[in-house]
Structures are given as structure tokens and as C-alpha cells.
Amino acid sequence: MDSLVESSTAVPNVNDGIEYWKTQPASYDGVLGGFGMGTLPRIDSLGSRLFLLHLFPELSAVPSAIRPLQPKLSRRTRALDVGAGVGRVTSDVLLHLVSDVVLLEPVEHFVQQALANCRASASAEVSQARQRSWKGLADGSKSVTILQGTLQDFDPMNPHRVTFLDRIGYQPTRPLNDIDMGFDVIWCHHAALRDKENGRSLIVVKENICQDMEDGSACTVFDEQDSSLTRSDMAWKNIFKQAGLELLMEKIQDGLPDGLYVVKMLAFTRSC
């Protein structure tokens, strides 16, 4: 805990963050800080799926007892998984809901593990024996594109219905210059998606949340060990408001172990 410093001016260094994550195992346990072997991954992924389904009920593949499903989408849907690690969110959340996922991760051995998981799941023989096979790859109904890089250097070639950012504290979202450019590029494609298909596109953030200041103002905590920022609820909302985004929905992730930061999901769209 000595590496944690409350700061309103500290800026994460991407290279320092990547160097830290290079020392962590390329596994669920490694990307989840030692909580990858218990119930946390399952609880966390189910919370993310339910949050997305509330926003996009048309992505549900399970008949509803309350109301009938709309006709199945005729077009393919695409999601971007930012700071994807070994592909946990892609595997356990996004592939259950969308057709195609672009996985973006800067740490090389995480990328290699995600690629290995993806290739193994695409093999019908292996996927039948794997506890965490990636849905839809063995039968070719879904696809995953794996890219190595950071958000601020990413130039999407195609629009994404969902852009999912899960615990990307080492990406420099403060100051806003780099992250704004990244979001501006992404939202150019989101705008094209809305115009072309009359659909919605959202950015979903799932992050550790520290407490706001006593007066209700934003607070950030800098971790010198991995060069990351943990932001308070108000800090996150200020960032995206300045980026021209509108908050549509927010929810705290239930069921996580005691002693951890509160984890919150927030959905944003372009405020125009």
C-alpha cells in the first residue's frame, strides 16, 4: 500500500505500466491480481454481460419469459476490447453477445496468450475439452481479431457497436490529450455506424473506483508500482464529460470479495 499516493497531477506512464505487467503471469490470476482462481472471474463477467444486455437487449440469445425477443439481428455486431489482457472479457463477456471482437492489448506475452487461447478454441477437438473455450470460434460463427497496441495509438478500420474498457488504469487518460484523440477516432466510426445502420454505439467503462473527496470533488490515487491511476466516481465522469460523452447508465458490480476497491460500470455515448 506504500506505493499508493493521492494525487491530482500524477500522469501514468504507459511504458512503465507495460513494464510492470510484463512481470505478471499471462493468466486470469495474473490480470486479476491474484483473484483469478476463485469465483471473482465468473461473478465479474456475468455482471458485465447483464449490464450490456440492459443496454442492448437485442443481443440476447435466450428467450424471455416476460417479453418475446425481437427478430434476430440480421447484421453482424462488433465490439472493441481495450486493454484486453489475455482475452478474459472477450471470452467470458463479449463473444456471448456479439459476432466479432477486436482485442487490443499492449503487453506482448498477454497478446501471445490470448492468441494461443483463441487458436485452441478454434480447434473443435481442443475446445470440447477446454473449460474456457471461446464461444463461436470452433464453428466459425464468430471471429476475434487480436492487435497489440494502446488505445491512443489505435485507428479502428471498422465501427464498433460496443467499446469495452476494463481496468485500463495505466492508459494515460489524464491529461486528456491522448485519450481524447483515441475517442475522437473511435467516435468517427461510431457516427458512421449510426448513420449507416441506425444503431447505437456505446463506450462502456468498468473500473476500480476510489472515494471522492469529502466535499464531493474528484479524487485520483496514483500507484507508483504499476504507474496507474485509480479514479473516483466524479473523476471518471469529469473525464468523459470533457471528452463530449453523455452518461447513459451506471452500476456497481455486486458480489466481489471484501477488501477490494468498489468496481463500477459506466456506459457513455456521444452527447450530440
JSON list of N, CA and C in Angstrom, two decimals, residues 38-39 41 49 53 94 110 129 161 163 176 208 235 263:
[
{"chain": "A", "resi": 38, "resn": "GLY", "atom": "N", "xyz": [-10.75, -18.09, -8.13]},
{"chain": "A", "resi": 38, "resn": "GLY", "atom": "CA", "xyz": [-11.97, -18.29, -7.35]},
{"chain": "A", "resi": 38, "resn": "GLY", "atom": "C", "xyz": [-13.22, -17.93, -8.13]},
{"chain": "A", "resi": 39, "resn": "THR", "atom": "N", "xyz": [-14.18, -17.35, -7.41]},
{"chain": "A", "resi": 39, "resn": "THR", "atom": "CA", "xyz": [-15.47, -17.02, -8.03]},
{"chain": "A", "resi": 39, "resn": "THR", "atom": "C", "xyz": [-15.47, -15.65, -8.72]},
{"chain": "A", "resi": 41, "resn": "PRO", "atom": "N", "xyz": [-13.84, -14.17, -11.29]},
{"chain": "A", "resi": 41, "resn": "PRO", "atom": "CA", "xyz": [-13.99, -14.04, -12.74]},
{"chain": "A", "resi": 41, "resn": "PRO", "atom": "C", "xyz": [-15.41, -14.30, -13.23]},
{"chain": "A", "resi": 49, "resn": "ARG", "atom": "N", "xyz": [-22.01, -8.90, -18.56]},
{"chain": "A", "resi": 49, "resn": "ARG", "atom": "CA", "xyz": [-23.00, -9.35, -19.56]},
{"chain": "A", "resi": 49, "resn": "ARG", "atom": "C", "xyz": [-24.37, -8.75, -19.28]},
{"chain": "A", "resi": 53, "resn": "LEU", "atom": "N", "xyz": [-26.53, -6.33, -21.65]},
{"chain": "A", "resi": 53, "resn": "LEU", "atom": "CA", "xyz": [-27.85, -6.75, -22.11]},
{"chain": "A", "resi": 53, "resn": "LEU", "atom": "C", "xyz": [-28.93, -5.74, -21.74]},
{"chain": "A", "resi": 94, "resn": "LEU", "atom": "N", "xyz": [-17.93, -10.71, -24.18]},
{"chain": "A", "resi": 94, "resn": "LEU", "atom": "CA", "xyz": [-18.30, -10.17, -25.50]},
{"chain": "A", "resi": 94, "resn": "LEU", "atom": "C", "xyz": [-18.70, -11.24, -26.50]},
{"chain": "A", "resi": 110, "resn": "PHE", "atom": "N", "xyz": [0.83, -11.15, -22.88]},
{"chain": "A", "resi": 110, "resn": "PHE", "atom": "CA", "xyz": [-0.62, -11.28, -22.78]},
{"chain": "A", "resi": 110, "resn": "PHE", "atom": "C", "xyz": [-1.22, -11.51, -24.17]},
{"chain": "A", "resi": 129, "resn": "ALA", "atom": "N", "xyz": [-12.70, -29.88, -24.87]},
{"chain": "A", "resi": 129, "resn": "ALA", "atom": "CA", "xyz": [-12.08, -30.25, -23.61]},
{"chain": "A", "resi": 129, "resn": "ALA", "atom": "C", "xyz": [-11.71, -29.04, -22.76]},
{"chain": "A", "resi": 161, "resn": "ARG", "atom": "N", "xyz": [-19.98, -1.56, -32.25]},
{"chain": "A", "resi": 161, "resn": "ARG", "atom": "CA", "xyz": [-21.21, -1.31, -31.50]},
{"chain": "A", "resi": 161, "resn": "ARG", "atom": "C", "xyz": [-20.89, -1.04, -30.03]},
{"chain": "A", "resi": 163, "resn": "THR", "atom": "N", "xyz": [-17.56, -0.42, -27.32]},
{"chain": "A", "resi": 163, "resn": "THR", "atom": "CA", "xyz": [-16.15, -0.29, -26.97]},
{"chain": "A", "resi": 163, "resn": "THR", "atom": "C", "xyz": [-16.04, -0.51, -25.47]},
{"chain": "A", "resi": 176, "resn": "LEU", "atom": "N", "xyz": [-6.01, 14.84, -20.88]},
{"chain": "A", "resi": 176, "resn": "LEU", "atom": "CA", "xyz": [-6.95, 14.24, -21.81]},
{"chain": "A", "resi": 176, "resn": "LEU", "atom": "C", "xyz": [-6.45, 14.16, -23.25]},
{"chain": "A", "resi": 208, "resn": "ASN", "atom": "N", "xyz": [-12.04, 0.12, -11.23]},
{"chain": "A", "resi": 208, "resn": "ASN", "atom": "CA", "xyz": [-11.93, 0.30, -9.80]},
{"chain": "A", "resi": 208, "resn": "ASN", "atom": "C", "xyz": [-12.23, 1.76, -9.48]},
{"chain": "A", "resi": 235, "resn": "ALA", "atom": "N", "xyz": [-14.27, 11.72, -10.75]},
{"chain": "A", "resi": 235, "resn": "ALA", "atom": "CA", "xyz": [-13.13, 11.88, -11.66]},
{"chain": "A", "resi": 235, "resn": "ALA", "atom": "C", "xyz": [-13.42, 11.25, -13.02]},
{"chain": "A", "resi": 263, "resn": "VAL", "atom": "N", "xyz": [-15.99, -1.65, -7.73]},
{"chain": "A", "resi": 263, "resn": "VAL", "atom": "CA", "xyz": [-15.89, -1.70, -9.18]},
{"chain": "A", "resi": 263, "resn": "VAL", "atom": "C", "xyz": [-17.20, -1.21, -9.76]}
]
